[in-house]
PDB file of C-alpha atoms in Angstrom:
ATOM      1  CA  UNK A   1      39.949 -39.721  16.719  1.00 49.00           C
ATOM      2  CA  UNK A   2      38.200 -40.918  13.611  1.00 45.00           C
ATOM      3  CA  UNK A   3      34.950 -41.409  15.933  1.00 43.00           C
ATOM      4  CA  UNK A   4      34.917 -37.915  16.809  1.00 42.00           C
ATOM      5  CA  UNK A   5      35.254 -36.151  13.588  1.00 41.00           C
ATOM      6  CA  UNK A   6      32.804 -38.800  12.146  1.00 40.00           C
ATOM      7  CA  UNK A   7      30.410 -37.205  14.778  1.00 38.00           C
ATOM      8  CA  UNK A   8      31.341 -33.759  14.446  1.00 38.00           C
ATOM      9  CA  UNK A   9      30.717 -34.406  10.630  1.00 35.00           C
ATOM     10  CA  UNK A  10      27.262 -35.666  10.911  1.00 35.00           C
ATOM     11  CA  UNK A  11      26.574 -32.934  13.430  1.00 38.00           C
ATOM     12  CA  UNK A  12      27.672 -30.104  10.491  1.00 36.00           C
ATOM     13  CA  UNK A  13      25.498 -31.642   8.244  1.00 35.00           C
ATOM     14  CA  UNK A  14      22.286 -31.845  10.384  1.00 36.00           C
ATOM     15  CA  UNK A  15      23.209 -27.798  11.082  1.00 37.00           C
ATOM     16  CA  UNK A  16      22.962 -27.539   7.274  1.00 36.00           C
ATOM     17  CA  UNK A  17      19.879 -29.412   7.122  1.00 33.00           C
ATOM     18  CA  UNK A  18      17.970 -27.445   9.845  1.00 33.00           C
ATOM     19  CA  UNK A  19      18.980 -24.253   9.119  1.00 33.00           C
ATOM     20  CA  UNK A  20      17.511 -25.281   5.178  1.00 35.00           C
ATOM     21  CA  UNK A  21      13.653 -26.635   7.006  1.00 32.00           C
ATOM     22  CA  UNK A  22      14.532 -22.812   9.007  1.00 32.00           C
ATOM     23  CA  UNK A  23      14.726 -20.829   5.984  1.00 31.00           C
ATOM     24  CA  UNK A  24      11.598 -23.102   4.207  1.00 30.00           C
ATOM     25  CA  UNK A  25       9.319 -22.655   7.015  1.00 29.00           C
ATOM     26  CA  UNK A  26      10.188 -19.102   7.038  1.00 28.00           C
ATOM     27  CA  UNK A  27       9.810 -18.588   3.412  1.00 32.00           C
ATOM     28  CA  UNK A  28       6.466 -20.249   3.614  1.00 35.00           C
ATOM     29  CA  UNK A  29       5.017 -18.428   6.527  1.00 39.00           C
ATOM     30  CA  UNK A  30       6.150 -15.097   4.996  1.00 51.00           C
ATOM     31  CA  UNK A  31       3.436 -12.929   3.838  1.00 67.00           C
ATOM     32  CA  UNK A  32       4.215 -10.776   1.188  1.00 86.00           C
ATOM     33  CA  UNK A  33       3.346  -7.324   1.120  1.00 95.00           C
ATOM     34  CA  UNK A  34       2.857  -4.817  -2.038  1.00 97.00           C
ATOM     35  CA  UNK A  35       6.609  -2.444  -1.819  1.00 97.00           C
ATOM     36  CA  UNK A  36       6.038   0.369  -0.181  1.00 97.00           C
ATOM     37  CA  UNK A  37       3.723  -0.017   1.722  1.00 98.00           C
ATOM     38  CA  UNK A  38       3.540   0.486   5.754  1.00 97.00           C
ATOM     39  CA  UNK A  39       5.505  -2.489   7.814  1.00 96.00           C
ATOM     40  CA  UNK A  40       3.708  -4.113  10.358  1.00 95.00           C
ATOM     41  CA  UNK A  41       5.053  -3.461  13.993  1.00 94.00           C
ATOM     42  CA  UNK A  42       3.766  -7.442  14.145  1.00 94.00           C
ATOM     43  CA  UNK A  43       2.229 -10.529  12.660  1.00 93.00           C
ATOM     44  CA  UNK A  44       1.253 -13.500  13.754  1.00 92.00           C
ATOM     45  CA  UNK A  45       0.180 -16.513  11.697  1.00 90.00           C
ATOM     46  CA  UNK A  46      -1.960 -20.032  12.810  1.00 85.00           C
ATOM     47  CA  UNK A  47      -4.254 -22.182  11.360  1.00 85.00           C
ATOM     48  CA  UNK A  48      -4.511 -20.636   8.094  1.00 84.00           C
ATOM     49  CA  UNK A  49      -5.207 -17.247   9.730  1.00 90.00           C
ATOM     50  CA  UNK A  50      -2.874 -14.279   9.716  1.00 93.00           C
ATOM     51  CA  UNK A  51      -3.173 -11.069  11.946  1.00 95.00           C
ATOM     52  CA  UNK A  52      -0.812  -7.770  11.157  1.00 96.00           C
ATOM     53  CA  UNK A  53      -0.871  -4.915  13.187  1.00 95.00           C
ATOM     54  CA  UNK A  54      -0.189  -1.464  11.621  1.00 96.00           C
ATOM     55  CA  UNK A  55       0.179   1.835  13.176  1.00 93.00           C
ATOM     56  CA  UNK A  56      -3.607   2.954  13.725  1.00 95.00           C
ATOM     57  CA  UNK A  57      -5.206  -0.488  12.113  1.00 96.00           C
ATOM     58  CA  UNK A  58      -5.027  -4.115  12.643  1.00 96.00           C
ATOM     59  CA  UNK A  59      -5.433  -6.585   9.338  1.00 96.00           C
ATOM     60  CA  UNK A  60      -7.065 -10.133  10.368  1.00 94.00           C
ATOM     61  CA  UNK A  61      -7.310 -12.806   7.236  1.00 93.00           C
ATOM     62  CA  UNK A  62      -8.408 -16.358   7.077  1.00 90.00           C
ATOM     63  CA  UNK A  63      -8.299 -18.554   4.523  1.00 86.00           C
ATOM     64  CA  UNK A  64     -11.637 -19.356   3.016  1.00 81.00           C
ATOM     65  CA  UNK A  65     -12.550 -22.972   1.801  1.00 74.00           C
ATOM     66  CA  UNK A  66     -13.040 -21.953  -2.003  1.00 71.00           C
ATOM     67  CA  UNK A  67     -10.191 -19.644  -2.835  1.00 76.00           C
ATOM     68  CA  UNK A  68      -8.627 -16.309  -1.526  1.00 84.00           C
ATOM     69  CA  UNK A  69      -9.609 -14.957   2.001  1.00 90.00           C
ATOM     70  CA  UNK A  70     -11.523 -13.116   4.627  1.00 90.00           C
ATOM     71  CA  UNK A  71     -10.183  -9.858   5.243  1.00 94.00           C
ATOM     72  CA  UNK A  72     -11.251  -7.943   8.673  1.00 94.00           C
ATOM     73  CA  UNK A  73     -10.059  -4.458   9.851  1.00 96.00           C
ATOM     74  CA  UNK A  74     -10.289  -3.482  12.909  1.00 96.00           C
ATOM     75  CA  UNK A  75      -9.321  -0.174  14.623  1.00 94.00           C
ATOM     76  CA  UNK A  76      -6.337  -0.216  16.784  1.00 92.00           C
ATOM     77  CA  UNK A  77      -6.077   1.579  19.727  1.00 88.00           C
ATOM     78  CA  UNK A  78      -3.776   4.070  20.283  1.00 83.00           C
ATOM     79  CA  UNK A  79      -2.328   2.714  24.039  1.00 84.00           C
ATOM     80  CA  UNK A  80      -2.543  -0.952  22.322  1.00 87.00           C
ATOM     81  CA  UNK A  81       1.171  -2.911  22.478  1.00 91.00           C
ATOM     82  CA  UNK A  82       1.497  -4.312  19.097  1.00 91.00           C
ATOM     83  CA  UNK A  83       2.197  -7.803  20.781  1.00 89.00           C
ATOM     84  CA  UNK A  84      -1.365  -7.664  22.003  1.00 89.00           C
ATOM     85  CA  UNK A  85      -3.168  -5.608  19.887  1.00 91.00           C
ATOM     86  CA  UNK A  86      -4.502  -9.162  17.837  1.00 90.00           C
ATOM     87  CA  UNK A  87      -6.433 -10.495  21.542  1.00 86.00           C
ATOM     88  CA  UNK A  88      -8.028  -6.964  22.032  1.00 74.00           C
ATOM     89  CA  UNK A  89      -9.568  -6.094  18.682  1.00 79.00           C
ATOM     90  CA  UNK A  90     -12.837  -5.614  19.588  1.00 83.00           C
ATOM     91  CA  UNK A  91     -16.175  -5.172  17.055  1.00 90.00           C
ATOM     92  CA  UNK A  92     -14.640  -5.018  13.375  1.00 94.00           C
ATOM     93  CA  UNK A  93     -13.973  -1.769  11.450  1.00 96.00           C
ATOM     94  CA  UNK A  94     -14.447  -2.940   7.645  1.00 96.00           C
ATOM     95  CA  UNK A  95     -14.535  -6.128   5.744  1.00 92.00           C
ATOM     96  CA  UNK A  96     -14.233  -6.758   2.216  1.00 88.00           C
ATOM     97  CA  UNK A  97     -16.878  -6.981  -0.198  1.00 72.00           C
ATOM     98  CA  UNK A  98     -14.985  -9.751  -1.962  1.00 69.00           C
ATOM     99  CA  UNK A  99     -14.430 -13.376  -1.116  1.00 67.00           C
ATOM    100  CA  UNK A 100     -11.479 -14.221  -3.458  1.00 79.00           C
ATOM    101  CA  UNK A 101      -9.148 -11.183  -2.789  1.00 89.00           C
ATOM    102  CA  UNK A 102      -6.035 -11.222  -0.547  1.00 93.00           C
ATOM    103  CA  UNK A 103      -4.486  -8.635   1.674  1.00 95.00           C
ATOM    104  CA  UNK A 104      -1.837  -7.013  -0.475  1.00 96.00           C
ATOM    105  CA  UNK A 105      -1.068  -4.011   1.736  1.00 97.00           C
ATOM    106  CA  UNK A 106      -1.948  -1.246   3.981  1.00 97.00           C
ATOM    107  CA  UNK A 107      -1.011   2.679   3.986  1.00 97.00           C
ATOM    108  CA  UNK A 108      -2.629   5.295   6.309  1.00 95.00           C
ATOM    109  CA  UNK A 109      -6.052   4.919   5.448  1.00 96.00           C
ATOM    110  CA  UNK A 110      -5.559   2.827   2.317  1.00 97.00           C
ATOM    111  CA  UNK A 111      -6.378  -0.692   1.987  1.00 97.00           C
ATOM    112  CA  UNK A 112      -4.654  -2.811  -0.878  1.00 97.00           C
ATOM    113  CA  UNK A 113      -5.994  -6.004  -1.928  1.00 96.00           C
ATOM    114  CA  UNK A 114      -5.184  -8.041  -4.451  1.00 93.00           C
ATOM    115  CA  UNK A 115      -6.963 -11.387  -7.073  1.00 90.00           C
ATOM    116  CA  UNK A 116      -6.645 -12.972  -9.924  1.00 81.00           C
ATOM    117  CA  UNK A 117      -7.642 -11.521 -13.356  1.00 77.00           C
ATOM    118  CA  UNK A 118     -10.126 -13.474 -15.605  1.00 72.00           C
ATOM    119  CA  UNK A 119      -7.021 -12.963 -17.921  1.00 79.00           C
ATOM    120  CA  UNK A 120      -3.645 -14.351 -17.778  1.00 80.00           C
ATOM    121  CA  UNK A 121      -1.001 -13.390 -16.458  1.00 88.00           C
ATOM    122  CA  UNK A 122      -3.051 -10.324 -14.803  1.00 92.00           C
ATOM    123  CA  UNK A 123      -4.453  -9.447 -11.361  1.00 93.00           C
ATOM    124  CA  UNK A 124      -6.662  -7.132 -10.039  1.00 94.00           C
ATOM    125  CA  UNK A 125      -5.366  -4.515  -7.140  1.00 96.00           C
ATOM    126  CA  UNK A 126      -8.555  -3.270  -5.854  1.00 95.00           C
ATOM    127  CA  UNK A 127      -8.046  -0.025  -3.511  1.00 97.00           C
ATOM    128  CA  UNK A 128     -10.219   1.203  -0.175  1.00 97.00           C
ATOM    129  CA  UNK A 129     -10.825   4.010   1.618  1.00 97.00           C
ATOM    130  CA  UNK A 130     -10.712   3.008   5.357  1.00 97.00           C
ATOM    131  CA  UNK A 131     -11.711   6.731   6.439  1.00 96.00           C
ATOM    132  CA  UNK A 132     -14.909   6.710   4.047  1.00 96.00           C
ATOM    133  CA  UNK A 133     -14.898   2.746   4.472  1.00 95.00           C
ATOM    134  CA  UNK A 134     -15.864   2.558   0.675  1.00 95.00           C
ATOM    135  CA  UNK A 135     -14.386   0.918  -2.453  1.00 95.00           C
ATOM    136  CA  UNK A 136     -11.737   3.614  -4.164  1.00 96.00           C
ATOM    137  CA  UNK A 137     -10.485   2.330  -7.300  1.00 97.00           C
ATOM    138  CA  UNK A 138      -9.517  -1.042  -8.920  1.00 96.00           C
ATOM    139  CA  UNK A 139      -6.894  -1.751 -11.737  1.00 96.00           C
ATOM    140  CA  UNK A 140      -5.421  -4.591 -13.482  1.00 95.00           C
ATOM    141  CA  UNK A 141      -2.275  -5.478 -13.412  1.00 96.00           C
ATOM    142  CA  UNK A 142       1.044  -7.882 -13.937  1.00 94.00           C
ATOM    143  CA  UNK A 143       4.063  -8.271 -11.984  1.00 92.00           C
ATOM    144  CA  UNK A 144       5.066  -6.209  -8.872  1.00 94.00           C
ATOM    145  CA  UNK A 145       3.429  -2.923  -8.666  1.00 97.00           C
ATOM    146  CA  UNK A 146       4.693  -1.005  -5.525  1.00 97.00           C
ATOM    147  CA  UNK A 147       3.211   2.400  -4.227  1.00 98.00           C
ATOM    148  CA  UNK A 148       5.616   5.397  -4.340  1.00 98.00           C
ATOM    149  CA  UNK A 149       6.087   8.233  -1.591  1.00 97.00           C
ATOM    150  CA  UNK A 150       2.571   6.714  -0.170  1.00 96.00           C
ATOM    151  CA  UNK A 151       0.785   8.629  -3.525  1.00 97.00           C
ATOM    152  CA  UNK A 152       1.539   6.990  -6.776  1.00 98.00           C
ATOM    153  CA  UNK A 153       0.800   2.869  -7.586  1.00 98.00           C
ATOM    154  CA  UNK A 154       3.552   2.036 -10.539  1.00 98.00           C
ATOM    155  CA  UNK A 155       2.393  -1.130 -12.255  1.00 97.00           C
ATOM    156  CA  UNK A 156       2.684  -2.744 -15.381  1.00 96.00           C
ATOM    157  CA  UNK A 157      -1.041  -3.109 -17.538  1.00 95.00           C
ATOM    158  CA  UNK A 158      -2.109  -4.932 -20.501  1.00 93.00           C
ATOM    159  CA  UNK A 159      -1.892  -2.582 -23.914  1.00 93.00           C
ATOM    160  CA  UNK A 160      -4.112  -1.774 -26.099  1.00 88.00           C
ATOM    161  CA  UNK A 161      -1.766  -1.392 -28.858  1.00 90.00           C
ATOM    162  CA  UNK A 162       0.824  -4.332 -29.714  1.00 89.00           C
ATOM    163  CA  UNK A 163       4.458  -3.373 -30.075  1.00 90.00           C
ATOM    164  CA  UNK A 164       6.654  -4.460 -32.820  1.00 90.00           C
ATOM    165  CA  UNK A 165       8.159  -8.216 -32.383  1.00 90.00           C
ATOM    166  CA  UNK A 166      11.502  -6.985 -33.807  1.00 90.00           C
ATOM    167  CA  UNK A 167      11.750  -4.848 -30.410  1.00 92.00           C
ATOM    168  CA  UNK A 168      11.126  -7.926 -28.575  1.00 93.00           C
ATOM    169  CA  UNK A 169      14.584  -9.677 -28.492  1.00 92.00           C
ATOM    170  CA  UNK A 170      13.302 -12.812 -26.961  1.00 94.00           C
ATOM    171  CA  UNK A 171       9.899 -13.066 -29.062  1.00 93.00           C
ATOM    172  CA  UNK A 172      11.401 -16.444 -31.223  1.00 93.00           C
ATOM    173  CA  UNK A 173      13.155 -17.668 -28.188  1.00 95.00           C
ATOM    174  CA  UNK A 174       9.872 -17.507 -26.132  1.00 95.00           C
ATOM    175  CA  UNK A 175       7.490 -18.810 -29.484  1.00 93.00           C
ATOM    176  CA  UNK A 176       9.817 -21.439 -29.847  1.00 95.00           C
ATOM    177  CA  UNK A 177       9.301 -22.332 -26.212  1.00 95.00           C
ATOM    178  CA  UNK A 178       5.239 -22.377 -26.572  1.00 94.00           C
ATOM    179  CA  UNK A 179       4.968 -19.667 -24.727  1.00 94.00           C
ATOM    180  CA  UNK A 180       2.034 -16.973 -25.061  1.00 92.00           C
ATOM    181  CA  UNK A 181       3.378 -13.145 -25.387  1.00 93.00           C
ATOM    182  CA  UNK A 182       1.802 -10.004 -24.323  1.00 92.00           C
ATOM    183  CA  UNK A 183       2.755  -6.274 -24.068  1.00 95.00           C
ATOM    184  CA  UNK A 184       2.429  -3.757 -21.227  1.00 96.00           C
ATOM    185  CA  UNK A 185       2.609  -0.232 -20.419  1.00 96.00           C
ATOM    186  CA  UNK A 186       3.579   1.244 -17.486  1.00 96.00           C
ATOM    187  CA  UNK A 187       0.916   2.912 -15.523  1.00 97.00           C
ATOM    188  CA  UNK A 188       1.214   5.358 -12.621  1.00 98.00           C
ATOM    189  CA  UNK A 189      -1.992   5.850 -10.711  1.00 98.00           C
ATOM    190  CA  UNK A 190      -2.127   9.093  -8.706  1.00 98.00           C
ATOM    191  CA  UNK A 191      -4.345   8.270  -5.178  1.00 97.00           C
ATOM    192  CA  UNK A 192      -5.649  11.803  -4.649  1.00 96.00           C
ATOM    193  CA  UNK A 193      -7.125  12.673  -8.220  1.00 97.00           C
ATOM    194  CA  UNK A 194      -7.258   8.796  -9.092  1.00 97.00           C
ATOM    195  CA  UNK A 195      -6.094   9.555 -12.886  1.00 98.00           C
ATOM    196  CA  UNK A 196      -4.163   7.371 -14.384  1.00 97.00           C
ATOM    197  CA  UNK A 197      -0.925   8.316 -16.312  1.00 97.00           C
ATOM    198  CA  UNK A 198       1.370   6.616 -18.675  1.00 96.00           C
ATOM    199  CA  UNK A 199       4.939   5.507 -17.992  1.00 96.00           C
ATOM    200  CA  UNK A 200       7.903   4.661 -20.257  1.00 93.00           C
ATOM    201  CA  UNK A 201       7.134   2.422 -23.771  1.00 91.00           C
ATOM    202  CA  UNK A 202       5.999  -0.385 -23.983  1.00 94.00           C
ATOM    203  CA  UNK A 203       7.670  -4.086 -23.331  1.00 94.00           C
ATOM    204  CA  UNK A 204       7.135  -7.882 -23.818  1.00 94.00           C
ATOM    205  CA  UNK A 205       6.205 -10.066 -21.105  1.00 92.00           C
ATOM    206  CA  UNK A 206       6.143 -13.856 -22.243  1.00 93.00           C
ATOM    207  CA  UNK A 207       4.344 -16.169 -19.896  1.00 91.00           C
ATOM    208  CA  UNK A 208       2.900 -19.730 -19.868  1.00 87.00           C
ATOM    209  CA  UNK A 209      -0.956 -20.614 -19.576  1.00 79.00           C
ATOM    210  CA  UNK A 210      -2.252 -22.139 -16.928  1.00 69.00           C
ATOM    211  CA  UNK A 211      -4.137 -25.675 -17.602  1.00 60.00           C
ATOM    212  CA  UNK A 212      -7.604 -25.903 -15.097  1.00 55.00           C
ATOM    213  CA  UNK A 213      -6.984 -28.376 -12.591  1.00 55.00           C
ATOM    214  CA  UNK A 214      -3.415 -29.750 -13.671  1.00 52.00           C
TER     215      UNK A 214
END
């Protein structure tokens, strides 16, 4: 009796174990895409390469040996099954101009990629036309921007004009911590006239430097 629940034991916790390596592997073969925009109808991932198929396009990216990655749009074919569409993609449609970028999204004809800033904590979003197959618009930005009712990019940007530190309820907290504080604004970027628009008052972010090569 004590035999078997010794076994039935060890198998509960080698259940616990895989499912944990499931959910890792998962979590780190996840690619994560900017809210709001379109879901692919598939993805497949090997070698360091990713392909997504979309409704009318299909994203390829590679990782390249520097930093960021190769990314390759191709058109898909309307009779194309998603679960094929990667094997069948034929001569590409676009490819970035940039080598450090990654694919951050796609919606309709919109392309959304993504890189780091020259300053921290911010990125870049850089936007293309896939219709026109031209560069649209590019804006800094930090945190999670997400695109609204497939229009309007909401994202947080650095401010020109510093708030005060009394309406910054962690500011000692965060100094005392050594970390560096900067405020935002939020931004709303309208896709058809491309103007840019300002969004509630402006907020602390703290965040911590990175150290080159540590």
């Amino acid at each position: 009796m004590k035999y078997t629940i010794t076994i039935l034991i060890v198998m509960f916790l080698l259940a616990l174990v895989s499912s944990a390596a499931g959910q890792a592997v998962a979590k780190e073969n996840g690619y994560k895409l900017m809210p709001g925009t379109e879901t692919p109808a598939f993805k497949k991932s090997s070698d360091g390469e990713m392909c997504l198929v979309f409704r009318e396009y299909i994203v390829k990216t590679s990782q390249r040996r520097d930093t960021g990655e190769n990314v390759t749009v191709y058109k898909r074919e309307a009779s194309a099954i998603a679960e094929s569409a990667c094997k069948e993609t034929g001569s590409s449609y676009f490819d970035t101009e940039s080598s450090d970028q990654f694919f951050f999204g796609l919606s309709g004809s919109l392309l959304f990629v993504n890189k780091d800033s020259s300053v921290e904590p911010y990125r870049d979003l850089t936007i293309y036309n896939l219709k026109t197959r031209e560069w649209l618009t590019e804006e800094t930005y930090t945190g999670e921007p997400k695109l609204v009712d497939g229009r309007f990019v909401v994202f947080d940007s650095d401010s020109d004009k510093r708030g005060e530190e009394k309406t910054c309820k962690d500011y000692a907290k965060w100094i005392s911590e050594d970390l560096s504080i900067t405020w935002v604004q939020g931004k709303k970027l309208d896709l058809q006239t491309l103007k840019v628009s300002n969004v509630g008052g402006l907020r602390c972010l703290s965040y911590r430097l990175r150290i080159p090569g540590a």
